[in-house]
Short mmCIF file of C-alpha atoms in Angstrom, two decimals:
data_model
loop_
_atom_site.label_atom_id
_atom_site.label_comp_id
_atom_site.label_asym_id
_atom_site.label_seq_id
_atom_site.Cartn_x
_atom_site.Cartn_y
_atom_site.Cartn_z
CA UNK A 202 0.17 0.38 0.05
CA UNK A 203 1.33 3.22 -0.72
CA UNK A 204 2.29 5.39 2.22
CA UNK A 205 -0.57 8.26 2.78
CA UNK A 206 1.44 11.87 3.32
CA UNK A 207 -1.86 13.02 4.92
CA UNK A 208 -1.15 10.66 7.63
CA UNK A 209 2.81 11.50 7.19
CA UNK A 210 2.45 14.78 8.17
CA UNK A 211 -0.30 15.10 10.79
CA UNK A 212 2.79 15.53 13.09
CA UNK A 213 4.83 16.98 10.62
CA UNK A 214 6.28 19.67 13.02
CA UNK A 215 7.90 16.88 15.84
CA UNK A 216 8.73 14.49 13.28
CA UNK A 217 11.05 17.31 11.18
CA UNK A 218 12.92 18.63 14.56
CA UNK A 219 15.29 16.12 14.32
CA UNK A 220 16.71 16.77 10.94
CA UNK A 221 16.87 20.50 11.63
CA UNK A 222 18.86 19.58 14.47
CA UNK A 223 20.81 17.66 12.27
CA UNK A 224 21.05 20.37 9.55
CA UNK A 225 22.05 22.55 12.02
CA UNK A 226 25.58 20.31 13.18
CA UNK A 227 27.35 20.39 9.97
CA UNK A 228 27.72 22.69 6.92
CA UNK A 229 29.45 22.17 3.55
CA UNK A 230 30.79 25.20 1.78
CA UNK A 231 29.52 25.40 -2.03
CA UNK A 232 28.48 21.39 -2.49
CA UNK A 233 27.87 20.46 -6.10
CA UNK A 234 26.06 17.40 -5.16
CA UNK A 235 23.67 17.29 -2.59
CA UNK A 236 20.92 13.55 -1.89
CA UNK A 237 18.47 13.32 0.24
CA UNK A 238 17.76 9.78 0.58
CA UNK A 239 14.17 8.52 1.21
CA UNK A 240 12.90 12.09 0.80
CA UNK A 241 8.93 11.55 1.92
CA UNK A 242 7.00 14.58 0.95
CA UNK A 243 10.19 16.63 0.28
CA UNK A 244 10.14 19.56 2.91
CA UNK A 245 13.51 19.02 3.82
CA UNK A 246 14.86 18.66 0.62
CA UNK A 247 13.48 22.25 -0.44
CA UNK A 248 15.61 23.35 2.73
CA UNK A 249 18.71 21.61 1.75
CA UNK A 250 17.77 23.42 -2.06
CA UNK A 251 17.32 26.98 0.02
CA UNK A 252 20.35 26.20 2.31
CA UNK A 253 22.26 25.34 -1.27
CA UNK A 254 20.97 27.38 -4.29
CA UNK A 255 24.09 27.22 -6.42
CA UNK A 256 23.90 23.04 -5.81
CA UNK A 257 22.53 20.18 -7.53
CA UNK A 258 19.83 18.74 -4.95
CA UNK A 259 17.76 15.42 -5.54
CA UNK A 260 15.31 13.59 -3.74
CA UNK A 261 14.90 9.75 -3.63
CA UNK A 262 12.40 8.30 -2.20
CA UNK A 263 9.90 4.56 -3.17
CA UNK A 264 6.81 6.56 -2.90
CA UNK A 265 4.86 8.01 -5.78
CA UNK A 266 2.51 9.29 -3.57
CA UNK A 267 5.06 11.18 -1.35
CA UNK A 268 6.79 12.39 -4.58
CA UNK A 269 3.62 13.85 -5.96
CA UNK A 270 3.40 15.76 -2.67
CA UNK A 271 6.91 16.55 -2.86
CA UNK A 272 6.92 17.97 -6.63
CA UNK A 273 4.03 20.18 -5.35
CA UNK A 274 6.67 22.08 -4.17
CA UNK A 275 8.06 25.55 -5.37
CA UNK A 276 11.63 23.83 -4.98
CA UNK A 277 15.06 23.32 -7.37
CA UNK A 278 14.91 20.01 -7.01
CA UNK A 279 15.29 16.69 -8.80
CA UNK A 280 12.63 14.29 -7.89
CA UNK A 281 13.79 10.28 -8.31
CA UNK A 282 11.44 8.06 -7.53
CA UNK A 283 13.45 4.30 -6.42
CA UNK A 284 14.65 2.07 -3.94
CA UNK A 285 16.99 3.72 -2.03
CA UNK A 286 18.56 -0.10 -0.93
CA UNK A 287 19.84 0.22 -4.88
CA UNK A 288 20.27 3.47 -5.21
CA UNK A 289 23.62 4.33 -6.75
CA UNK A 290 24.59 8.47 -8.03
CA UNK A 291 25.37 9.71 -10.97
CA UNK A 292 28.38 11.35 -9.52
CA UNK A 293 30.37 11.51 -5.97
CA UNK A 294 28.04 13.03 -3.45
CA UNK A 295 28.87 16.24 -1.33
CA UNK A 296 26.40 16.07 0.87
CA UNK A 297 24.25 12.65 1.33
CA UNK A 298 21.29 13.29 3.69
CA UNK A 299 18.63 11.24 5.19
CA UNK A 300 16.41 11.88 7.82
CA UNK A 301 13.98 8.65 9.08
CA UNK A 302 14.82 6.56 6.24
CA UNK A 303 17.68 3.88 6.51
CA UNK A 304 16.32 1.88 9.40
CA UNK A 305 13.55 0.59 7.11
CA UNK A 306 16.93 -0.76 5.53
CA UNK A 307 18.71 -4.39 6.87
CA UNK A 308 22.72 -5.02 6.81
CA UNK A 309 23.25 -1.06 8.31
CA UNK A 310 27.28 -2.89 7.98
CA UNK A 311 27.00 -3.16 4.06
CA UNK A 312 24.30 -0.25 4.01
CA UNK A 313 27.06 2.41 5.76
CA UNK A 314 29.97 1.06 3.45
CA UNK A 315 27.91 1.46 0.50
CA UNK A 316 26.73 4.77 1.44
CA UNK A 317 30.52 6.13 2.19
CA UNK A 318 31.69 4.75 -0.99
CA UNK A 319 28.87 7.49 -3.10
CA UNK A 320 30.68 10.35 -1.20
CA UNK A 321 33.13 13.27 -2.49
CA UNK A 322 36.65 13.39 -1.21
CA UNK A 323 35.38 16.55 1.22
CA UNK A 324 32.27 15.40 2.26
CA UNK A 325 29.49 14.95 4.63
CA UNK A 326 27.24 11.84 5.49
CA UNK A 327 24.01 13.22 7.51
CA UNK A 328 21.93 10.63 8.85
CA UNK A 329 19.20 10.99 11.40
CA UNK A 330 17.43 7.40 12.39
CA UNK A 331 14.43 6.85 14.81
CA UNK A 332 15.85 4.60 17.88
CA UNK A 333 12.44 3.67 19.50
CA UNK A 334 12.14 -0.17 18.78
CA UNK A 335 12.37 -0.28 22.41
CA UNK A 336 9.29 1.68 23.44
CA UNK A 337 6.08 1.08 25.08
CA UNK A 338 4.47 2.65 21.15
CA UNK A 339 6.64 -0.10 19.33
CA UNK A 340 6.75 -2.80 22.13
CA UNK A 341 3.15 -2.87 22.21
CA UNK A 342 2.31 -3.04 18.35
CA UNK A 343 4.84 -5.97 17.75
CA UNK A 344 3.55 -8.15 20.97
CA UNK A 345 0.29 -7.37 19.74
CA UNK A 346 1.28 -8.77 16.39
CA UNK A 347 1.95 -12.02 18.04
CA UNK A 348 -1.72 -12.80 19.02
CA UNK A 349 -3.24 -15.67 17.81
CA UNK A 350 -5.78 -13.62 16.48
CA UNK A 351 -3.23 -11.57 14.01
CA UNK A 352 -0.44 -13.79 14.52
CA UNK A 353 -0.77 -15.52 11.45
CA UNK A 354 -1.23 -12.58 9.35
CA UNK A 355 1.52 -10.62 10.92
CA UNK A 356 4.49 -12.97 11.91
CA UNK A 357 6.08 -12.54 8.15
CA UNK A 358 5.70 -8.61 8.30
CA UNK A 359 7.53 -8.30 12.16
CA UNK A 360 11.12 -7.54 11.89
CA UNK A 361 13.80 -6.92 14.17
CA UNK A 362 15.15 -3.67 14.32
CA UNK A 363 18.21 -2.70 11.85
CA UNK A 364 19.64 0.27 13.96
CA UNK A 365 22.77 -0.54 15.63
CA UNK A 366 24.39 1.01 18.77
CA UNK A 367 26.33 4.22 18.49
CA UNK A 368 29.81 2.61 19.06
CA UNK A 369 28.70 0.21 15.94
CA UNK A 370 28.42 2.85 13.98
CA UNK A 371 31.54 4.54 15.18
CA UNK A 372 33.33 0.83 14.56
CA UNK A 373 31.71 1.14 11.04
CA UNK A 374 32.56 4.46 9.89
CA UNK A 375 36.07 5.30 11.06
CA UNK A 376 37.95 3.34 8.38
CA UNK A 377 36.20 5.45 5.81
CA UNK A 378 35.80 8.74 7.27
CA UNK A 379 38.21 11.75 9.00
CA UNK A 380 35.62 12.76 11.68
CA UNK A 381 32.71 11.04 13.27
CA UNK A 382 30.08 12.67 15.48
CA UNK A 383 27.08 10.58 17.08
CA UNK A 384 24.61 11.34 19.70
CA UNK A 385 20.97 10.15 21.12
CA UNK A 386 18.44 12.79 21.77
CA UNK A 387 15.38 11.52 23.26
CA UNK A 388 11.99 13.80 22.35
CA UNK A 389 9.67 14.20 24.58
CA UNK A 390 6.41 15.39 22.32
CA UNK A 391 3.31 16.60 23.85
CA UNK A 392 0.42 15.30 21.68
CA UNK A 393 -3.07 16.75 22.15
CA UNK A 394 -5.07 14.59 19.76
CA UNK A 395 -7.22 11.41 20.56
CA UNK A 396 -5.43 8.22 20.05
CA UNK A 397 -2.65 10.82 19.49
CA UNK A 398 0.38 8.01 19.91
CA UNK A 399 -1.69 5.68 17.38
CA UNK A 400 -2.16 8.19 14.80
CA UNK A 401 1.74 8.65 15.01
CA UNK A 402 2.63 5.25 15.23
CA UNK A 403 0.08 4.38 11.80
CA UNK A 404 2.33 6.54 9.91
CA UNK A 405 5.55 4.25 10.90
CA UNK A 406 5.85 1.27 12.80
CA UNK A 407 2.07 0.21 12.26
CA UNK A 408 1.91 0.66 8.27
CA UNK A 409 3.11 -2.28 7.07
CA UNK A 410 1.27 -3.95 10.24
CA UNK A 411 -1.99 -2.64 9.20
CA UNK A 412 -1.33 -2.61 5.40
CA UNK A 413 -0.49 -6.41 5.17
CA UNK A 414 -4.59 -7.04 6.75
CA UNK A 415 -7.72 -6.47 5.09
CA UNK A 416 -10.08 -3.99 6.54
CA UNK A 417 -12.11 -5.29 9.43
CA UNK A 418 -9.41 -6.66 10.77
CA UNK A 419 -7.11 -4.05 10.65
CA UNK A 420 -9.83 -2.42 12.52
CA UNK A 421 -9.72 -4.74 15.16
CA UNK A 422 -6.44 -4.32 15.68
CA UNK A 423 -5.91 -0.64 15.72
CA UNK A 424 -8.83 -0.54 18.31
CA UNK A 425 -7.04 -2.88 20.17
CA UNK A 426 -3.52 -1.46 20.27
CA UNK A 427 -5.57 2.39 21.40
CA UNK A 428 -6.70 0.48 24.48
CA UNK A 429 -3.03 -1.31 25.09
CA UNK A 430 -1.46 1.72 24.32
CA UNK A 431 -3.29 3.90 27.23
CA UNK A 432 -1.80 2.92 30.58
CA UNK A 433 2.00 3.71 28.95
CA UNK A 434 0.94 7.16 27.51
CA UNK A 435 -1.95 8.35 29.71
CA UNK A 436 -4.12 11.33 29.39
CA UNK A 437 -3.14 14.10 31.17
CA UNK A 438 -4.50 17.64 31.28
CA UNK A 439 -1.85 19.25 28.89
CA UNK A 440 -2.38 16.41 26.96
#
């Protein structure tokens, strides 16, 4: 099933904040070729194009629906539909940026080596990945997928998180680059809508689960998820 831009952008502000923090952490003088891997609806790609107006900027995503929304932007960006797991640039990349995309891919040791190989001599690889698979929002989803009611359908869909520990990324990157800067940040969001946590994860971990089920089955799963998540994220006066 295609990605839903409207569902994803319900929480556009909180979703974008980690990427903006990442962008503020580095600078590159006059890059010629800038790529946003997993660009989604393109808001961040447009920021890259505005930051480096003389550069050739490309946004790559495998979702036609997300790219259709991106093409509505008034941005000097070349939009490319393709699988970032197989992506190869046309020339060495000066800034390779990726926000909330690489955690969907497996084999990060091989992935990191392949991405570094696409870079030019004076370049930056800037990656932000969610590392929340141990949070209740994700743990409840996975446990519920193992319930007899949904196990047969969802067992092939459930996957282990591919995100490694920070020290492991340090070991992977050090042989290839001059400087490595790795950090982990916990963002605490106050959400005010009813079933806000469930709405959030429908655009992330729940998407492949719900896509694998029929409408009635998906509705029952989502209803059960909403009830089970309440004790972990109680409704307080402020949200």
